[in-house]
Amino acid sequence: MKTKPLLAALAVAAASVGGYWYYSPYMAFKDIRQAAQRNDSDAFNAQVDYPRVRDSLKGQISARMSQELGANQDNGFATLGTMLGMVVVNQMVEAFVRPEMVMRALQQGQMKSGPNDDRVGQAEPADNRKVQWTLERKGLDKVIAYSQRPDQAEVDRDVGLVFERYGFSDWKLTEIRLGKL
């Protein structure tokens, strides 16, 4: 007779753990977004895998430049320019992917830097806080966040922030998908 309450307690515990595991990316995204809005760099940086974000951006930009190189093989100057551009991609990405730039992407819902780039550490204007985010699961260990700013008619699915599971319920930003460059 004592086994029924024990089984019920185990079922409730298993359902609670399963629910926590399933909803952990949503909670992690909420945490990283709040850290970005508070300009809490320590909490924000703990949830970003900067080496993987940099590698992701380098790969995307290099692939796009290689496409351009293939398209302009008949023009020697275009080929030379593209090859020189590929040399600088690494330094450009290293300079661009800084905590304040990634944090601004989460605050504003876009990768473009605005005219007020010197405002690092200041509170964002009220209209930047109205950014709506849509999370889309891509399997059990990957979630992509898409933004929709007030000036957009619909969610921009070209640009996305990719979060991957680390361990049981920890998630980190591992990739920024740029879409059309």
XYZ file of N, CA and C in Angstrom:
543
model
N 0.801 -1.193 0.000
C 0.000 0.000 0.000
C 0.848 1.263 0.000
N 2.048 1.184 0.521
C 2.906 2.357 0.565
C 3.602 2.602 -0.770
N 3.487 1.661 -1.679
C 4.161 1.825 -2.966
C 3.435 2.798 -3.888
N 2.119 2.934 -3.735
C 1.374 3.854 -4.604
C 1.814 5.305 -4.421
N 1.916 5.794 -3.178
C 2.393 7.180 -3.022
C 3.837 7.353 -3.509
N 4.652 6.318 -3.306
C 6.032 6.384 -3.764
C 6.092 6.442 -5.287
N 5.301 5.615 -5.955
C 5.249 5.638 -7.419
C 4.705 6.967 -7.937
N 3.706 7.497 -7.259
C 3.149 8.794 -7.656
C 4.192 9.895 -7.498
N 4.942 9.854 -6.400
C 5.992 10.851 -6.171
C 7.088 10.735 -7.225
N 7.459 9.501 -7.566
C 8.463 9.291 -8.610
C 7.967 9.783 -9.966
N 6.700 9.548 -10.267
C 6.130 10.013 -11.534
C 6.117 11.538 -11.594
N 5.754 12.179 -10.496
C 5.751 13.648 -10.443
C 7.176 14.182 -10.585
N 8.128 13.546 -9.904
C 9.525 13.979 -9.996
C 10.052 13.812 -11.417
N 9.744 12.673 -12.045
C 10.198 12.440 -13.421
C 9.571 13.448 -14.381
N 8.288 13.738 -14.200
C 7.620 14.724 -15.056
C 8.212 16.114 -14.844
N 8.551 16.452 -13.609
C 9.147 17.756 -13.311
C 10.526 17.886 -13.948
N 11.344 16.851 -13.818
C 12.680 16.873 -14.413
C 12.578 16.938 -15.937
N 11.671 16.159 -16.511
C 11.472 16.186 -17.961
C 10.981 17.539 -18.449
N 10.064 18.140 -17.713
C 9.570 19.469 -18.077
C 10.661 20.516 -17.989
N 11.474 20.441 -16.926
C 12.589 21.374 -16.780
C 13.567 21.200 -17.935
N 13.890 19.973 -18.289
C 14.811 19.702 -19.386
C 14.256 20.259 -20.700
N 12.970 20.035 -20.957
C 12.362 20.479 -22.215
C 12.310 22.006 -22.311
N 11.966 22.672 -21.233
C 11.814 24.129 -21.259
C 13.102 24.876 -20.925
N 14.194 24.161 -20.688
C 15.449 24.816 -20.330
C 15.955 25.799 -21.387
N 15.792 25.559 -22.702
C 16.282 26.573 -23.646
C 15.509 27.887 -23.544
N 14.235 27.803 -23.238
C 13.430 29.016 -23.109
C 13.851 29.812 -21.871
N 14.136 29.092 -20.788
C 14.596 29.760 -19.573
C 15.991 30.348 -19.782
N 16.864 29.611 -20.476
C 18.214 30.107 -20.736
C 18.174 31.337 -21.634
N 17.306 31.330 -22.646
C 17.190 32.491 -23.525
C 16.676 33.701 -22.746
N 15.733 33.467 -21.864
C 15.218 34.562 -21.033
C 16.342 35.131 -20.169
N 17.171 34.255 -19.598
C 18.277 34.704 -18.750
C 19.295 35.522 -19.538
N 19.671 35.044 -20.727
C 20.681 35.762 -21.501
C 20.123 37.088 -22.021
N 18.864 37.099 -22.355
C 18.241 38.342 -22.829
C 18.158 39.370 -21.697
N 17.794 38.922 -20.498
C 17.752 39.832 -19.355
C 19.146 40.339 -19.010
N 20.157 39.475 -19.113
C 21.528 39.912 -18.863
C 21.938 40.979 -19.874
N 21.536 40.815 -21.125
C 21.842 41.816 -22.154
C 21.130 43.129 -21.859
N 19.888 43.067 -21.445
C 19.136 44.293 -21.152
C 19.680 45.018 -19.927
N 20.219 44.267 -18.968
C 20.806 44.872 -17.765
C 22.264 45.267 -17.982
N 22.827 44.931 -19.157
C 24.248 45.136 -19.444
C 25.125 44.409 -18.428
N 24.698 43.226 -18.014
C 25.430 42.389 -17.068
C 26.372 41.496 -17.873
N 27.580 41.997 -18.111
C 28.496 41.285 -19.003
C 28.937 39.939 -18.445
N 29.076 39.803 -17.134
C 29.500 38.522 -16.565
C 28.463 37.432 -16.811
N 27.205 37.733 -16.517
C 26.136 36.749 -16.740
C 25.967 36.469 -18.228
N 26.112 37.490 -19.049
C 25.964 37.325 -20.493
C 27.088 36.459 -21.059
N 28.327 36.785 -20.706
C 29.482 36.064 -21.245
C 29.498 34.598 -20.835
N 28.901 34.276 -19.696
C 28.849 32.883 -19.247
C 27.981 32.031 -20.165
N 27.118 32.669 -20.955
C 26.208 31.925 -21.819
C 26.548 32.054 -23.301
N 27.755 32.524 -23.609
C 28.171 32.661 -25.005
C 29.481 31.919 -25.200
N 29.528 31.068 -26.214
C 30.751 30.362 -26.590
C 31.407 31.175 -27.710
N 32.222 32.170 -27.324
C 32.782 33.103 -28.296
C 33.646 32.446 -29.370
N 34.495 31.465 -29.043
C 35.270 30.827 -30.119
C 34.381 30.197 -31.196
N 33.297 29.551 -30.801
C 32.403 28.942 -31.797
C 31.636 29.998 -32.579
N 31.247 31.086 -31.924
C 30.558 32.170 -32.634
C 31.498 32.766 -33.682
N 32.750 32.997 -33.301
C 33.726 33.557 -34.250
C 33.956 32.600 -35.420
N 34.144 31.314 -35.126
C 34.361 30.337 -36.201
C 33.169 30.291 -37.147
N 31.980 30.378 -36.597
C 30.764 30.364 -37.409
C 30.735 31.553 -38.369
N 31.025 32.732 -37.847
C 31.000 33.932 -38.693
C 32.107 33.903 -39.742
N 33.291 33.445 -39.346
C 34.388 33.343 -40.313
C 34.009 32.410 -41.452
N 33.397 31.285 -41.122
C 32.983 30.329 -42.147
C 31.946 30.906 -43.090
N 30.954 31.614 -42.544
C 29.903 32.197 -43.382
C 30.455 33.271 -44.318
N 31.298 34.149 -43.774
C 31.842 35.234 -44.596
C 32.801 34.679 -45.636
N 33.632 33.722 -45.252
C 34.561 33.110 -46.214
C 33.812 32.385 -47.325
N 32.733 31.687 -46.975
C 31.940 30.987 -47.993
C 31.329 31.973 -48.974
N 30.823 33.079 -48.464
C 30.231 34.087 -49.342
C 31.295 34.704 -50.257
N 32.459 34.968 -49.702
C 33.528 35.549 -50.521
C 34.016 34.542 -51.554
N 34.054 33.269 -51.206
C 34.444 32.239 -52.174
C 33.440 32.150 -53.308
N 32.154 32.309 -52.993
C 31.129 32.335 -54.040
C 31.384 33.486 -54.995
N 31.686 34.638 -54.432
C 31.960 35.810 -55.267
C 33.207 35.584 -56.114
N 34.204 34.938 -55.547
C 35.429 34.652 -56.286
C 35.131 33.748 -57.467
N 34.299 32.739 -57.247
C 33.926 31.835 -58.331
C 33.109 32.527 -59.404
N 32.295 33.491 -59.021
C 31.432 34.190 -59.979
C 32.204 35.189 -60.823
N 33.326 35.687 -60.321
C 34.073 36.731 -61.032
C 35.455 36.256 -61.467
N 35.584 35.013 -61.901
C 36.897 34.498 -62.266
C 37.488 35.194 -63.483
N 36.658 35.762 -64.331
C 37.167 36.406 -65.533
C 37.732 37.791 -65.248
N 37.433 38.374 -64.114
C 37.919 39.695 -63.760
C 39.060 39.539 -62.759
N 40.274 39.823 -63.179
C 41.446 39.640 -62.335
C 41.446 40.507 -61.093
N 40.995 41.750 -61.232
C 40.967 42.639 -60.074
C 39.940 42.179 -59.041
N 38.814 41.667 -59.497
C 37.800 41.156 -58.568
C 38.341 39.941 -57.825
N 39.060 39.080 -58.534
C 39.654 37.903 -57.906
C 40.681 38.318 -56.859
N 41.532 39.259 -57.205
C 42.540 39.745 -56.268
C 41.880 40.384 -55.045
N 40.864 41.192 -55.278
C 40.153 41.835 -54.174
C 39.495 40.825 -53.251
N 38.911 39.798 -53.827
C 38.254 38.779 -53.009
C 39.280 38.006 -52.192
N 40.416 37.680 -52.801
C 41.456 36.953 -52.070
C 42.012 37.801 -50.927
N 42.217 39.076 -51.181
C 42.693 39.957 -50.114
C 41.636 40.086 -49.015
N 40.382 40.131 -49.429
C 39.296 40.208 -48.456
C 39.253 38.990 -47.561
N 39.522 37.822 -48.125
C 39.506 36.593 -47.325
C 40.626 36.604 -46.284
N 41.726 37.288 -46.602
C 42.833 37.372 -45.652
C 42.427 38.190 -44.424
N 41.629 39.237 -44.650
C 41.242 40.112 -43.540
C 40.015 39.635 -42.773
N 39.335 38.613 -43.255
C 38.109 38.147 -42.592
C 38.385 37.768 -41.141
N 39.453 37.046 -40.896
C 39.748 36.608 -39.524
C 39.911 37.787 -38.572
N 40.687 38.783 -38.984
C 40.899 39.937 -38.118
C 39.609 40.738 -37.936
N 38.827 40.830 -38.994
C 37.576 41.575 -38.918
C 36.617 40.903 -37.930
N 36.493 39.592 -38.028
C 35.586 38.869 -37.132
C 36.093 38.946 -35.696
N 37.396 38.808 -35.497
C 37.951 38.908 -34.145
C 37.642 40.278 -33.539
N 37.708 41.326 -34.362
C 37.416 42.672 -33.862
C 35.924 42.880 -33.634
N 35.094 42.272 -34.459
C 33.649 42.487 -34.389
C 32.987 41.698 -33.264
N 33.395 40.458 -33.071
C 32.721 39.595 -32.089
C 33.306 39.861 -30.705
N 32.803 40.933 -30.137
C 33.148 41.314 -28.773
C 31.870 41.218 -27.945
N 32.004 41.057 -26.652
C 30.799 40.922 -25.822
C 29.786 42.040 -26.028
N 30.242 43.277 -26.144
C 29.285 44.373 -26.284
C 28.545 44.339 -27.619
N 29.187 43.833 -28.680
C 28.515 43.749 -29.980
C 27.483 42.619 -29.992
N 27.833 41.486 -29.408
C 26.888 40.368 -29.346
C 25.728 40.735 -28.418
N 26.034 41.431 -27.336
C 24.987 41.875 -26.417
C 24.044 42.847 -27.121
N 24.589 43.736 -27.930
C 23.750 44.693 -28.661
C 22.841 43.969 -29.653
N 23.327 42.889 -30.249
C 22.490 42.118 -31.175
C 21.262 41.566 -30.452
N 21.447 41.128 -29.225
C 20.308 40.631 -28.446
C 19.405 41.767 -27.985
N 19.980 42.913 -27.677
C 19.174 44.044 -27.232
C 18.324 44.607 -28.364
N 18.927 44.729 -29.556
C 18.258 45.405 -30.665
C 17.613 44.455 -31.659
N 17.928 43.172 -31.568
C 17.344 42.210 -32.490
C 17.909 42.295 -33.888
N 19.114 42.826 -34.031
C 19.745 42.927 -35.344
C 21.255 42.960 -35.166
N 21.966 42.628 -36.232
C 23.422 42.621 -36.182
C 24.020 43.951 -36.611
N 23.251 44.789 -37.255
C 23.774 46.066 -37.733
C 24.096 46.944 -36.543
N 25.243 47.592 -36.623
C 25.563 48.558 -35.584
C 25.017 49.902 -36.018
N 24.465 50.589 -35.077
C 23.826 51.859 -35.389
C 24.777 53.016 -35.239
N 24.259 54.242 -35.389
C 25.104 55.416 -35.289
C 25.578 55.676 -33.866
N 24.999 55.018 -32.890
C 25.348 55.253 -31.490
C 26.208 54.131 -30.936
N 27.210 53.685 -31.675
C 28.043 52.572 -31.239
C 28.854 52.885 -29.990
N 28.995 54.150 -29.650
C 29.779 54.495 -28.480
C 28.966 54.430 -27.194
N 27.748 53.936 -27.239
C 26.876 53.901 -26.075
C 27.014 52.608 -25.284
N 28.089 51.893 -25.423
C 28.246 50.623 -24.733
C 28.115 50.841 -23.232
N 27.310 50.009 -22.597
C 27.117 50.105 -21.166
C 25.964 51.000 -20.761
N 25.365 51.696 -21.704
C 24.226 52.555 -21.390
C 22.942 51.795 -21.644
N 21.870 52.244 -21.022
C 20.565 51.613 -21.235
C 20.100 51.878 -22.655
N 19.449 50.891 -23.236
C 18.936 51.024 -24.595
C 17.646 51.829 -24.595
N 17.348 52.512 -25.694
C 16.083 53.220 -25.787
C 14.909 52.259 -25.653
N 13.759 52.796 -25.288
C 12.583 51.970 -25.020
C 12.148 51.163 -26.224
N 12.302 51.700 -27.445
C 11.828 50.963 -28.616
C 12.649 49.718 -28.890
N 13.907 49.652 -28.404
C 14.716 48.452 -28.586
C 14.248 47.326 -27.673
N 13.555 47.651 -26.615
C 13.077 46.620 -25.704
C 11.815 45.955 -26.218
N 11.237 46.465 -27.278
C 10.016 45.893 -27.827
C 10.302 44.800 -28.852
N 11.548 44.418 -28.981
C 11.905 43.354 -29.914
C 11.249 42.064 -29.452
N 10.548 41.413 -30.365
C 9.910 40.129 -30.074
C 10.813 39.021 -30.597
N 10.951 37.963 -29.837
C 11.795 36.844 -30.229
C 10.946 35.600 -30.414
N 11.275 34.838 -31.450
C 10.631 33.561 -31.719
C 11.700 32.484 -31.621
N 11.471 31.488 -30.776
C 12.414 30.388 -30.644
C 11.890 29.187 -31.404
N 12.768 28.591 -32.178
C 12.410 27.430 -32.996
C 13.377 26.295 -32.668
N 12.832 25.174 -32.251
C 13.669 24.010 -31.939
C 14.131 23.331 -33.217
N 15.399 22.969 -33.229
C 15.978 22.180 -34.314
C 16.582 20.935 -33.685
N 15.734 20.031 -33.266
C 16.195 18.829 -32.591
C 16.187 19.035 -31.084
N 16.794 18.100 -30.381
C 16.783 18.151 -28.920
C 17.838 19.086 -28.349
N 18.903 19.332 -29.109
C 20.034 20.072 -28.568
C 20.321 21.389 -29.273
N 19.398 21.884 -30.069
C 19.634 23.138 -30.789
C 18.341 23.940 -30.880
N 18.454 25.242 -30.612
C 17.337 26.176 -30.703
C 17.835 27.414 -31.434
N 17.013 27.936 -32.342
C 17.369 29.154 -33.068
C 16.388 30.249 -32.680
N 16.931 31.403 -32.301
C 16.108 32.558 -31.935
C 16.095 33.539 -33.101
N 14.889 33.923 -33.520
C 14.706 34.901 -34.591
C 14.054 36.141 -33.996
N 14.473 37.309 -34.466
C 13.933 38.551 -33.913
C 12.903 39.174 -34.838
N 12.042 39.966 -34.229
C 11.099 40.788 -34.982
C 11.026 42.130 -34.266
N 11.581 43.148 -34.908
C 11.550 44.493 -34.348
C 10.224 45.162 -34.689
N 9.875 46.213 -33.977
C 8.599 46.894 -34.248
C 8.469 47.406 -35.681
N 9.590 47.722 -36.332
C 9.522 48.246 -37.699
C 9.477 47.142 -38.757
N 9.428 45.882 -38.356
C 9.357 44.763 -39.293
C 7.943 44.211 -39.348
N 7.535 43.819 -40.550
C 6.201 43.236 -40.714
C 6.152 41.797 -40.212
N 7.260 41.077 -40.345
C 7.276 39.676 -39.922
C 8.650 39.300 -39.403
N 8.741 38.111 -38.834
C 9.993 37.619 -38.266
C 11.023 37.451 -39.372
N 12.245 37.923 -39.110
C 13.344 37.797 -40.058
C 14.029 36.454 -39.823
N 13.775 35.483 -40.684
C 14.340 34.144 -40.510
C 15.694 33.992 -41.194
N 16.204 35.064 -41.793
C 17.540 34.997 -42.376
C 18.616 35.114 -41.300
N 18.374 35.941 -40.321
C 19.337 36.166 -39.253
C 18.841 35.451 -38.005
N 19.702 34.612 -37.425
C 19.286 33.864 -36.245
C 20.420 33.673 -35.259
N 20.060 33.560 -34.003
C 21.008 33.251 -32.942
C 20.805 31.790 -32.572
N 21.850 30.991 -32.709
C 21.755 29.550 -32.485
C 22.296 29.221 -31.094
N 21.476 28.539 -30.329
C 21.849 28.093 -28.990
C 21.936 26.573 -28.997
N 22.973 26.039 -28.338
C 23.135 24.589 -28.244
C 23.231 24.181 -26.782
N 22.762 22.965 -26.533
C 22.747 22.417 -25.174
C 24.172 22.054 -24.749
N 24.494 22.424 -23.526
C 25.746 22.045 -22.885
C 25.368 21.323 -21.603
N 25.508 20.026 -21.574
C 25.120 19.278 -20.390
C 23.624 19.016 -20.365
N 23.075 18.915 -19.158
C 21.667 18.546 -19.004
C 20.722 19.682 -19.381
N 20.951 20.857 -18.826
C 20.003 21.946 -19.078
C 20.674 23.295 -19.301
N 21.966 23.298 -19.548
C 22.669 24.547 -19.836
C 22.705 24.769 -21.342
N 22.555 26.014 -21.746
C 22.548 26.384 -23.160
C 23.496 27.548 -23.367
N 24.161 27.546 -24.531
C 25.063 28.646 -24.869
C 24.820 29.088 -26.300
N 25.032 30.366 -26.527
C 24.994 30.910 -27.876
C 26.253 30.438 -28.588
N 26.080 29.710 -29.702
C 27.228 29.133 -30.399
C 27.383 29.628 -31.829
N 26.365 30.292 -32.351
C 26.424 30.687 -33.758
C 25.498 31.875 -33.986
N 25.928 32.756 -34.866
C 25.076 33.837 -35.340
C 24.955 33.644 -36.840
N 23.754 33.383 -37.302
C 23.517 33.185 -38.737
C 23.181 34.525 -39.363
N 23.966 34.892 -40.348
C 23.824 36.211 -40.949
C 22.864 36.267 -42.119
N 22.573 35.166 -42.741
C 21.682 35.204 -43.904
C 22.372 35.872 -45.074
N 21.677 36.799 -45.706
C 22.232 37.509 -46.865
C 23.211 38.565 -46.385
N 24.426 38.490 -46.891
C 25.435 39.488 -46.515
C 25.453 40.612 -47.514
